[in-house]
Amino acid sequence: MANCFALKTTGDGNCLYNSFSKLFSGNEDLADRIRLLSALELYQNRTLYANLSHLEEVAKHPETGNGNLEHLFTCLLQDGSLNIYDVAKNREDALTYEALQTCHAGNWAGMFNIMAIATVFNISIYSVYPEACRGIRPLLHRKIDPVSKTDSLPTLEVAIFLDKRWGFRFQKRFNVYTQSFCSLGYKQASGAQKESSRKRNALDFGKIQEDLKEDCGCYRECNSQFLNTEIVYRWRVKYHSLPQGFQQQTKLLEMYRDSWSSDCHFVEGMFICRVAWRKTLLRISKRTYSRMVERASSGVLCLANVPKTKSDTRGQICIGFMENFVKYYGDDHPENGNTYLPPGMTLKDVYDRYRDKYKDSKPLKLARFYEIWTKHFKHVKHPKCSNMAKCVVCVFAAELLKSTADPQIRETIRSDFSEHLERQREARQSYYERRDEAISNLDVTSIIVDGMDQAKTHIPHFRDMPKNLDPKNLLQSHITGIITHGKGTKIYLDVFVNFLMVGHTHEDIDQRFSLISRRLKRKPTRSIPEFAEEVQQSMDKISVKGVNKVYDVREWILKRNQDMFALKFKAWPKDIEWLPSGSCLELFKENKDGSQLVPQGVPQVVEPDWAKLELDLVKANLKNIKDLYARQYK
């Protein structure tokens, strides 16, 4: 085998057939045909395969635990075929079922499928099995020749390495090697799970012999009735070879109903107690046995696999609740893309809100709620601490909840905190509604204005700040972001001004700031023009304008307004009543004809106060890093 090598193929349950397809054609296109040829060969020549003469050499091997040919035949069968044989006691019927199962794509292959392929292609196959299960190893570790070999045809020698997991009886993986061709390598099924220690111990012949030596504790001395390990091994394979879950439990119910008789179990002509049936024959736990007896007493015949998917109605309602909750209560981080719940709020608090809202429509259990949250909302975090700006009320409420254990006080705090969160949700929802209205209605314009964190916009800015640069004496710059939905050039009759709660202002404009922040982390900026260029390059569809002067709009308006005036306002966006109650006073003074004296002309320009910048300290600070500047900035 020194000159052999392996090629990997798709691990989809068709590994054996994919291997020989790749062996002869270089790809896996012939896998389905080879599978059907194997099934056809096994069905048409089932009489030859049912003949036990090809197992006589294996029976004579000194390592063979049981040389009975009938027993060796059952060891070659897969679980479904073995059930047919146990009922019908007919080898050809079992092989017929084996051939039928071979026709289904994705079904794992057994030893008879390897024997059929050897006959189909007239090749000799070397089956290599690890140092395990010595009682049946000679059956799996041997050369397999075609059942009806034609000497005139050339023979290709191929070696198949069966699954190397300890104690496993049927192969689920193949390593196929050849001296003149390369075929399937190593199947690594993406969903394959490692065999549990429970199954490995149950099918180990050494463990079986140890279990037979133990005393069951009854007057029958049940374990002494088992003359060899064959019966125990066969019964354990029926149960432990199935996937854990509903298939194993259904099989266990079937075996219990077939063997239970009055106050004991009847197994292959022997009456054994419950302990021997549970512990020795099947090696299952007392809890598993008790649960199975309870199901059998209740008339349960089988268990169905009902996967928990998001397609169920209650699950969809729960997902919708979570989406709305995260949208209106969560704060989007401007840099990492995560969403953070308000400070002090846990996932249990979210579940309590969901349960209270749907208490009349059978809400999901807490475990199912956690499962849906973990699967669909991995980006939503509820850390104990974060570097985001936090709402003072939220932080204060969280500290109060930590400092008191009185149930009534905690309930009062939670109630007030819930009202606070509901207020901020209404403020956000009001913005979303007006934004959506502006997108669909040309007569409406929505504008959101916010400022970026000034700690990230100082000039100069480097990826790695030098130590000799004093961060306190840098040129401060300010970025004010404006997102406009809808455009209008006419005079607007109504203007609505909303303010989001401090600490709950992480909206779509913050996402734009995050793009600028990530850009500045990678690109150094040494001057205002460079800074403006990097902001321009941080995203598409952005207009960057430098503001060198501002108009004194406040003084311009106040000259024309009355000494006393009032505007209509609401305490919260969703309130119905406008305050103050009654008629609203006019904003501007009136002319002689009764019309309002609207401000005319252009407001005066506010002169910048450069003294506040302390430019001398900034210049002195920049001298420490003059080597980092390009020549044009010196």
XYZ file of C-alpha atoms in Angstrom:
634
model
C 0.000 0.000 0.000
C 3.049 2.285 -0.023
C 2.283 3.667 -3.498
C -1.376 4.389 -2.791
C -2.998 7.699 -2.034
C -6.531 8.936 -1.406
C -8.821 11.569 -2.870
C -11.612 13.194 -0.909
C -15.209 12.972 -2.164
C -18.536 14.361 -1.064
C -19.697 13.093 2.323
C -23.416 12.793 1.595
C -24.123 9.145 2.437
C -23.031 7.989 -1.028
C -19.339 7.809 -0.179
C -18.774 4.227 -1.396
C -20.412 4.856 -4.760
C -18.814 8.294 -5.123
C -15.459 6.619 -4.595
C -15.779 4.106 -7.404
C -17.289 6.723 -9.695
C -14.223 8.868 -9.141
C -12.033 5.811 -9.512
C -13.224 5.039 -13.030
C -14.405 8.406 -14.400
C -12.537 11.024 -12.374
C -15.765 12.562 -11.009
C -18.860 11.574 -9.038
C -21.353 11.621 -11.905
C -21.653 7.812 -12.047
C -22.364 7.338 -8.336
C -26.119 6.821 -8.773
C -25.598 4.280 -11.564
C -23.092 2.336 -9.500
C -25.527 2.319 -6.583
C -28.297 0.893 -8.773
C -25.943 -1.677 -10.332
C -24.984 -2.782 -6.838
C -28.638 -3.113 -5.849
C -29.461 -5.024 -9.029
C -26.522 -7.394 -8.551
C -27.493 -8.027 -4.937
C -31.108 -8.754 -5.886
C -30.510 -10.928 -8.936
C -27.797 -13.042 -7.274
C -29.284 -13.048 -3.783
C -29.139 -16.840 -3.812
C -25.346 -16.735 -4.236
C -24.923 -14.167 -1.475
C -27.251 -16.155 0.790
C -24.998 -19.170 0.308
C -22.726 -19.293 3.328
C -19.819 -21.008 1.591
C -17.925 -17.732 1.143
C -17.879 -17.344 4.935
C -16.365 -20.739 5.711
C -12.798 -19.403 5.672
C -13.791 -16.626 8.070
C -15.422 -19.123 10.426
C -12.156 -21.073 10.685
C -10.129 -18.001 11.677
C -8.804 -18.316 15.264
C -9.948 -14.789 16.198
C -13.560 -15.389 15.204
C -15.613 -15.315 18.392
C -18.473 -17.404 17.027
C -17.800 -19.639 14.052
C -21.471 -20.257 13.361
C -22.069 -19.334 9.706
C -25.593 -18.152 10.435
C -24.235 -15.750 13.048
C -21.597 -14.412 10.649
C -24.293 -13.820 8.057
C -26.314 -11.698 10.490
C -23.212 -9.658 11.304
C -23.011 -8.596 7.652
C -26.599 -7.370 7.539
C -27.586 -3.795 8.227
C -30.114 -3.082 10.946
C -33.243 -2.998 8.757
C -32.317 -6.223 6.988
C -31.482 -7.813 10.326
C -35.008 -7.086 11.544
C -36.419 -8.810 8.456
C -34.223 -11.819 9.097
C -35.225 -11.986 12.768
C -38.877 -12.218 11.746
C -38.755 -14.312 8.560
C -35.611 -16.369 9.283
C -34.972 -16.288 5.531
C -31.605 -15.111 4.212
C -32.871 -14.287 0.718
C -35.681 -12.111 2.097
C -33.146 -10.187 4.149
C -30.948 -9.656 1.079
C -33.968 -8.541 -0.943
C -34.637 -5.848 1.646
C -30.928 -4.951 1.589
C -31.126 -4.468 -2.185
C -34.254 -2.328 -1.911
C -32.611 -0.065 0.665
C -29.587 0.295 -1.604
C -31.799 1.951 -4.228
C -32.358 4.978 -1.988
C -29.712 7.679 -2.435
C -28.001 8.684 0.788
C -28.402 5.323 2.533
C -25.110 4.100 3.932
C -23.576 1.036 2.361
C -22.969 -2.256 4.137
C -20.623 -5.172 3.608
C -22.958 -6.851 1.110
C -22.832 -3.698 -1.020
C -19.043 -3.946 -1.103
C -19.318 -7.599 -2.139
C -21.793 -6.646 -4.881
C -19.479 -3.919 -6.221
C -16.613 -6.401 -6.302
C -18.776 -8.627 -8.528
C -20.065 -5.771 -10.714
C -16.571 -4.527 -11.566
C -14.856 -7.935 -11.249
C -12.258 -6.619 -8.821
C -10.731 -7.776 -5.578
C -11.339 -5.470 -2.634
C -9.145 -5.473 0.450
C -11.221 -4.513 3.469
C -9.017 -3.174 6.279
C -10.458 -2.913 9.788
C -8.723 -1.500 12.913
C -7.653 -3.482 15.964
C -11.085 -3.630 17.576
C -13.983 -6.065 18.049
C -11.733 -9.056 17.525
C -14.698 -11.420 17.623
C -15.925 -10.156 14.251
C -12.738 -8.514 12.928
C -11.863 -11.435 10.595
C -15.240 -10.889 8.924
C -14.400 -7.268 8.096
C -10.614 -7.417 7.809
C -10.116 -9.595 4.713
C -9.920 -9.803 0.948
C -13.303 -9.776 -0.800
C -13.420 -11.476 -4.191
C -16.332 -11.393 -6.658
C -18.988 -13.996 -5.905
C -18.985 -15.056 -9.571
C -15.524 -14.098 -10.803
C -14.564 -14.241 -14.489
C -10.894 -15.077 -14.861
C -10.662 -13.642 -18.393
C -11.287 -10.118 -17.120
C -8.531 -8.063 -15.470
C -8.714 -7.652 -11.711
C -8.095 -4.303 -10.040
C -6.931 -4.417 -6.450
C -8.605 -1.840 -4.224
C -8.357 -1.434 -0.454
C -11.172 -0.017 1.661
C -10.470 1.185 5.193
C -13.633 0.869 7.226
C -14.622 3.293 9.951
C -11.829 3.391 12.536
C -14.059 4.296 15.469
C -13.688 1.807 18.315
C -16.307 -0.909 18.468
C -18.295 0.207 15.445
C -19.718 -2.657 13.484
C -20.885 -1.193 10.193
C -18.846 1.216 8.127
C -19.991 4.783 7.660
C -16.753 6.038 6.135
C -14.479 4.586 3.524
C -10.864 5.208 2.655
C -10.415 3.709 -0.783
C -6.883 3.200 -2.118
C -5.692 1.623 -5.324
C -2.292 0.884 -6.796
C -3.120 2.171 -10.270
C -5.995 4.592 -9.712
C -6.913 7.104 -7.059
C -10.448 7.100 -5.770
C -12.469 8.248 -2.853
C -10.491 9.511 0.029
C -11.805 10.130 3.390
C -15.422 10.920 3.942
C -15.839 13.637 6.497
C -19.557 14.069 6.798
C -20.360 17.586 7.870
C -23.074 16.482 10.230
C -21.384 13.330 11.501
C -21.163 13.081 15.250
C -18.607 11.271 17.317
C -19.797 7.996 18.698
C -20.801 8.215 22.322
C -18.989 6.254 24.987
C -22.307 4.628 25.915
C -22.621 3.040 22.499
C -18.960 2.079 22.370
C -19.146 0.307 25.713
C -22.431 -1.399 24.884
C -21.042 -3.027 21.729
C -17.667 -3.974 23.164
C -17.325 -7.746 23.622
C -15.174 -7.283 26.708
C -17.866 -5.174 28.360
C -20.510 -7.740 27.427
C -18.543 -10.509 29.127
C -18.147 -8.341 32.237
C -21.892 -7.663 32.337
C -22.665 -11.385 32.057
C -20.539 -12.085 35.125
C -22.619 -9.760 37.298
C -25.538 -11.010 39.370
C -29.007 -9.754 38.439
C -30.220 -10.271 42.015
C -33.185 -12.553 41.312
C -33.760 -16.252 42.000
C -33.580 -17.148 38.297
C -29.910 -16.139 37.981
C -30.819 -14.740 34.588
C -27.310 -13.870 33.423
C -26.235 -17.490 33.683
C -28.835 -18.428 31.042
C -26.861 -16.607 28.331
C -24.534 -19.327 27.050
C -22.534 -16.889 24.874
C -22.353 -13.250 23.934
C -24.128 -13.675 20.590
C -27.659 -12.985 21.819
C -26.610 -10.017 23.942
C -24.591 -8.477 21.136
C -27.399 -8.895 18.604
C -29.979 -7.300 20.880
C -27.699 -4.410 21.740
C -26.976 -3.739 18.084
C -30.709 -3.473 17.371
C -30.969 -0.602 19.840
C -27.583 1.136 19.993
C -26.956 1.189 16.230
C -29.879 3.592 15.772
C -29.454 7.373 16.090
C -30.218 8.708 19.534
C -33.672 10.173 19.883
C -37.077 9.126 18.653
C -35.729 6.216 16.555
C -34.031 4.569 19.515
C -37.027 5.132 21.774
C -39.458 3.698 19.218
C -37.270 0.622 18.785
C -37.063 0.206 22.558
C -40.856 0.299 22.846
C -41.133 -2.352 20.148
C -38.589 -4.621 21.847
C -40.337 -4.189 25.193
C -43.783 -5.083 23.818
C -42.432 -8.131 21.993
C -40.601 -9.529 25.027
C -42.762 -8.571 28.021
C -44.687 -11.446 29.589
C -46.599 -10.954 32.838
C -43.839 -10.080 35.341
C -40.714 -10.817 33.297
C -39.262 -10.746 29.790
C -39.211 -13.675 27.382
C -36.099 -13.533 25.189
C -35.262 -16.316 22.730
C -36.664 -19.098 24.902
C -35.462 -17.643 28.213
C -37.371 -15.894 30.991
C -35.276 -13.080 32.429
C -36.041 -10.394 34.990
C -36.326 -6.679 34.358
C -32.826 -5.968 35.655
C -31.242 -8.521 33.319
C -33.282 -7.247 30.365
C -32.359 -3.629 31.088
C -28.810 -3.882 32.358
C -27.378 -7.023 30.749
C -29.311 -7.479 27.526
C -29.554 -3.834 26.425
C -27.293 -1.873 28.820
C -29.682 1.047 29.260
C -30.206 3.265 32.283
C -32.944 2.812 34.853
C -34.426 6.170 33.878
C -34.651 5.179 30.215
C -36.318 1.910 31.169
C -38.826 3.604 33.503
C -39.734 6.194 30.886
C -40.245 3.463 28.297
C -42.466 1.413 30.657
C -44.574 4.491 31.357
C -45.045 5.121 27.644
C -45.931 1.498 26.975
C -48.484 1.545 29.818
C -50.044 4.674 28.291
C -50.510 2.915 24.964
C -47.769 4.749 23.084
C -46.775 2.741 20.006
C -44.082 4.962 18.508
C -42.495 8.388 18.829
C -42.454 10.946 16.044
C -39.724 13.418 15.271
C -41.282 16.880 15.451
C -38.488 19.369 14.759
C -38.740 22.762 16.376
C -38.691 25.193 13.513
C -39.646 28.805 13.175
C -42.553 27.845 10.903
C -44.964 27.269 13.810
C -47.401 30.065 14.535
C -46.333 30.807 18.106
C -42.683 30.840 17.048
C -43.409 33.353 14.287
C -45.316 35.561 16.721
C -42.396 35.391 19.140
C -39.914 36.345 16.404
C -42.118 39.294 15.442
C -42.210 40.450 19.059
C -38.417 40.196 19.309
C -37.887 42.161 16.103
C -40.133 45.002 17.254
C -38.604 44.996 20.721
C -35.055 45.219 19.378
C -36.068 47.903 16.886
C -37.663 50.226 19.433
C -35.697 49.463 22.593
C -32.237 48.477 21.385
C -29.383 50.875 20.722
C -27.334 50.239 17.582
C -23.613 50.487 18.219
C -22.081 52.954 15.738
C -18.974 50.832 15.096
C -19.307 47.070 15.629
C -22.799 46.628 14.185
C -24.233 45.062 17.341
C -27.415 46.145 19.072
C -27.419 46.657 22.838
C -30.358 46.365 25.191
C -30.866 49.194 27.709
C -28.529 49.079 30.735
C -29.705 46.714 33.439
C -32.108 44.833 31.177
C -31.618 41.074 30.928
C -33.019 38.522 28.539
C -35.325 37.339 31.324
C -36.829 40.841 31.424
C -37.496 40.632 27.693
C -39.214 37.276 28.179
C -41.361 38.682 30.989
C -42.583 41.418 28.665
C -43.354 38.847 25.966
C -45.194 36.607 28.427
C -47.271 39.479 29.814
C -48.230 40.632 26.339
C -49.322 37.189 25.121
C -50.540 35.716 28.411
C -53.978 35.017 26.898
C -52.615 33.150 23.850
C -50.353 30.506 25.424
C -46.856 32.060 25.156
C -43.754 29.960 24.580
C -41.779 28.532 27.459
C -38.598 30.251 28.598
C -36.305 27.576 27.112
C -37.936 27.861 23.679
C -37.770 31.657 23.925
C -34.025 31.459 24.623
C -33.571 29.054 21.716
C -35.248 31.408 19.231
C -33.336 34.404 20.586
C -29.987 32.607 20.317
C -30.693 31.502 16.746
C -32.129 34.705 15.245
C -30.719 37.544 17.362
C -27.032 36.805 17.831
C -26.222 40.463 17.122
C -28.262 41.686 20.093
C -26.166 41.949 23.241
C -27.053 42.639 26.852
C -23.612 43.086 28.477
C -23.081 44.141 32.047
C -21.043 47.091 30.803
C -20.381 48.787 27.443
C -18.573 51.840 26.107
C -21.682 53.377 24.562
C -23.215 56.573 25.910
C -25.918 55.521 28.337
C -29.167 57.075 29.439
C -28.980 58.470 32.986
C -32.404 57.106 33.884
C -31.520 53.613 32.639
C -28.264 53.558 34.605
C -29.974 54.889 37.723
C -32.744 52.280 37.490
C -30.202 49.479 37.035
C -28.262 50.606 40.117
C -31.440 50.789 42.192
C -32.404 47.252 41.183
C -28.974 45.999 42.235
C -29.058 47.751 45.593
C -32.465 46.601 46.837
C -33.969 43.189 47.458
C -37.419 44.297 48.583
C -39.973 42.819 46.122
C -42.362 45.773 46.303
C -39.641 48.356 45.759
C -38.206 46.360 42.880
C -41.638 46.102 41.292
C -42.097 49.877 41.583
C -38.694 50.504 40.008
C -39.437 48.070 37.191
C -42.777 49.749 36.553
C -41.208 53.223 36.347
C -38.376 51.867 34.213
C -40.871 50.262 31.836
C -42.696 53.572 31.488
C -39.399 55.301 30.695
C -38.563 52.722 28.020
C -42.032 53.064 26.565
C -41.546 56.831 26.285
C -38.282 56.463 24.401
C -39.903 53.855 22.150
C -42.675 56.301 21.279
C -40.105 58.983 20.456
C -38.311 56.638 18.097
C -41.514 55.421 16.526
C -42.547 59.018 15.870
C -39.309 59.580 13.958
C -39.753 56.359 11.969
C -43.307 57.299 11.021
C -42.353 60.755 9.779
C -39.337 59.367 7.951
C -41.497 56.820 6.129
C -44.077 59.493 5.357
C -41.394 61.712 3.824
C -40.228 58.878 1.573
C -43.709 58.261 0.173
C -45.108 61.838 0.211
C -43.398 64.564 -1.817
C -44.983 67.307 0.307
C -43.250 66.095 3.482
C -39.573 66.365 4.407
C -37.912 64.610 7.345
C -34.571 65.810 8.695
C -32.520 64.266 11.500
C -29.526 66.151 12.902
C -26.893 64.832 15.284
C -23.258 65.446 16.170
C -20.413 62.951 16.075
C -18.275 62.150 19.103
C -15.610 64.894 19.175
C -12.994 62.580 20.674
C -12.690 60.912 17.261
C -12.442 64.045 15.115
C -9.418 65.926 16.442
C -6.657 67.002 14.040
C -4.053 65.688 13.517
C -5.197 62.088 13.769
C -2.970 59.011 13.389
C -3.612 55.292 13.587
C -0.972 55.039 16.317
C -0.790 58.252 18.289
C 2.802 59.224 19.249
C 3.502 59.551 22.943
C 5.000 63.049 22.680
C 1.724 64.406 21.294
C -0.501 65.911 23.992
C -4.105 64.854 23.204
C -5.484 67.823 25.167
C -3.914 70.384 22.843
C -5.140 69.261 19.448
C -7.264 71.148 16.977
C -10.851 70.236 17.726
C -13.181 69.762 14.790
C -16.880 69.089 14.836
C -18.930 66.913 12.505
C -22.641 67.567 12.354
C -24.511 64.959 10.348
C -27.784 65.637 8.582
C -29.899 62.997 6.853
C -32.739 64.329 4.729
C -35.639 62.233 3.493
C -37.573 64.086 0.840
C -36.782 67.447 -0.706
C -38.902 70.566 -0.884
C -38.261 74.093 -2.159
C -41.521 75.656 -1.001
C -42.552 77.169 2.303
C -43.747 74.610 4.830
C -46.876 75.466 6.745
C -46.223 73.112 9.667
C -42.899 72.268 11.248
C -42.660 69.497 13.861
C -39.536 69.334 16.010
C -38.882 66.134 17.983
C -36.099 65.392 20.430
C -35.000 61.846 21.138
C -34.150 61.013 24.728
C -30.544 61.572 25.707
C -28.815 58.195 25.687
C -31.345 56.718 23.241
C -30.297 58.549 20.085
C -28.472 55.718 18.319
C -30.365 55.896 15.045
C -29.566 55.697 11.335
C -27.371 58.779 11.467
C -25.104 57.045 13.995
C -24.545 54.297 11.447
C -23.112 56.925 9.098
C -20.830 58.149 11.853
C -19.583 54.583 12.307
C -18.399 54.521 8.684
C -16.449 57.718 9.262
C -14.981 56.360 12.497
C -13.793 53.126 10.850
C -12.246 55.121 8.004
C -10.338 57.380 10.393
C -8.961 54.357 12.249
C -7.192 53.262 9.063
C -6.267 56.603 7.506
C -4.183 59.357 9.156
C -5.425 62.938 8.799
C -2.979 65.796 9.289
C -5.010 68.782 8.117
C -8.578 69.943 7.648
C -8.544 69.298 3.850
C -7.269 65.756 4.452
C -9.880 65.265 7.127
C -12.669 66.408 4.797
C -11.371 64.102 2.043
C -11.404 61.035 4.317
C -14.949 61.823 5.423
C -15.943 62.113 1.756
C -14.381 58.730 0.967
C -15.981 56.971 3.939
C -19.323 56.372 2.177
C -21.255 56.912 -1.027
C -23.816 59.648 -1.613
C -22.436 62.084 0.913
C -21.895 65.817 0.627
C -19.157 67.264 2.848
C -19.238 70.993 3.454
C -16.809 72.992 5.552
C -18.513 75.571 7.781
C -16.351 78.639 8.297
C -19.138 80.924 9.484
C -22.641 80.726 10.923
C -25.532 83.161 10.908
C -26.923 84.711 14.070
C -30.448 83.446 13.423
C -31.514 83.771 17.041
C -30.933 87.530 17.189
C -32.431 87.932 13.727
C -35.719 86.374 14.848
C -35.891 87.878 18.330
C -35.870 91.427 16.934
C -39.253 90.828 15.360
C -41.009 88.682 17.937
C -43.271 89.827 20.715
C -42.105 90.071 24.262
C -44.389 87.214 25.287
C -45.132 84.314 22.986
C -45.747 80.549 23.159
C -45.451 77.590 20.885
C -47.661 74.521 20.908
C -45.883 71.445 22.207
C -46.482 67.935 23.520
C -44.743 66.491 26.526
C -44.273 63.212 24.609
C -44.687 62.442 20.899
C -47.670 60.119 21.376
C -49.619 62.455 23.667
C -52.963 63.569 22.281
C -53.232 67.027 23.868
C -51.161 69.969 22.682
C -49.872 72.303 25.365
C -50.548 74.963 26.433
C -54.297 74.491 26.258
C -56.336 77.141 24.452
C -55.378 79.282 21.465
C -51.734 79.694 20.560
C -50.249 83.192 20.623
C -48.823 84.647 17.450
C -45.077 84.406 17.150
C -44.265 87.705 15.398
C -45.337 91.277 15.945
C -48.084 92.693 13.749
C -47.939 95.508 11.174
C -50.554 98.277 11.027
C -52.570 96.204 8.563
C -52.648 93.265 10.985
C -50.135 91.087 9.153
C -47.219 89.566 11.045
C -43.923 91.387 10.947
C -41.776 88.603 9.476
C -37.973 89.097 9.653
C -36.473 90.492 6.449
C -33.006 90.368 4.898
C -30.119 88.125 5.942
C -28.953 87.453 9.513
C -25.597 88.819 10.566
C -22.569 86.542 10.560
C -21.298 85.385 13.933
C -17.576 86.053 14.149
C -15.575 83.065 15.426
C -13.823 83.441 18.768
C -10.340 82.050 18.085
C -9.193 82.740 21.625
C -11.102 79.698 22.882
C -9.015 77.386 20.693
C -5.698 78.303 22.349
C -3.905 78.100 19.011
C -0.504 78.796 20.585
C -0.700 75.546 22.555
C -1.841 73.681 19.449
C 1.096 74.992 17.405
C 3.581 74.118 20.153
C 2.130 70.651 20.366
C 2.465 70.086 16.620
C 6.181 70.927 16.691
C 6.755 67.680 18.596
C 5.560 65.651 15.611
C 6.741 67.752 12.703
C 8.662 64.772 11.302
C 5.376 62.948 10.781
C 4.094 65.650 8.446
C 4.705 65.712 4.751
C 6.646 68.661 3.348
C 3.554 70.533 2.228
C 2.247 70.665 5.799
C 5.416 72.089 7.419
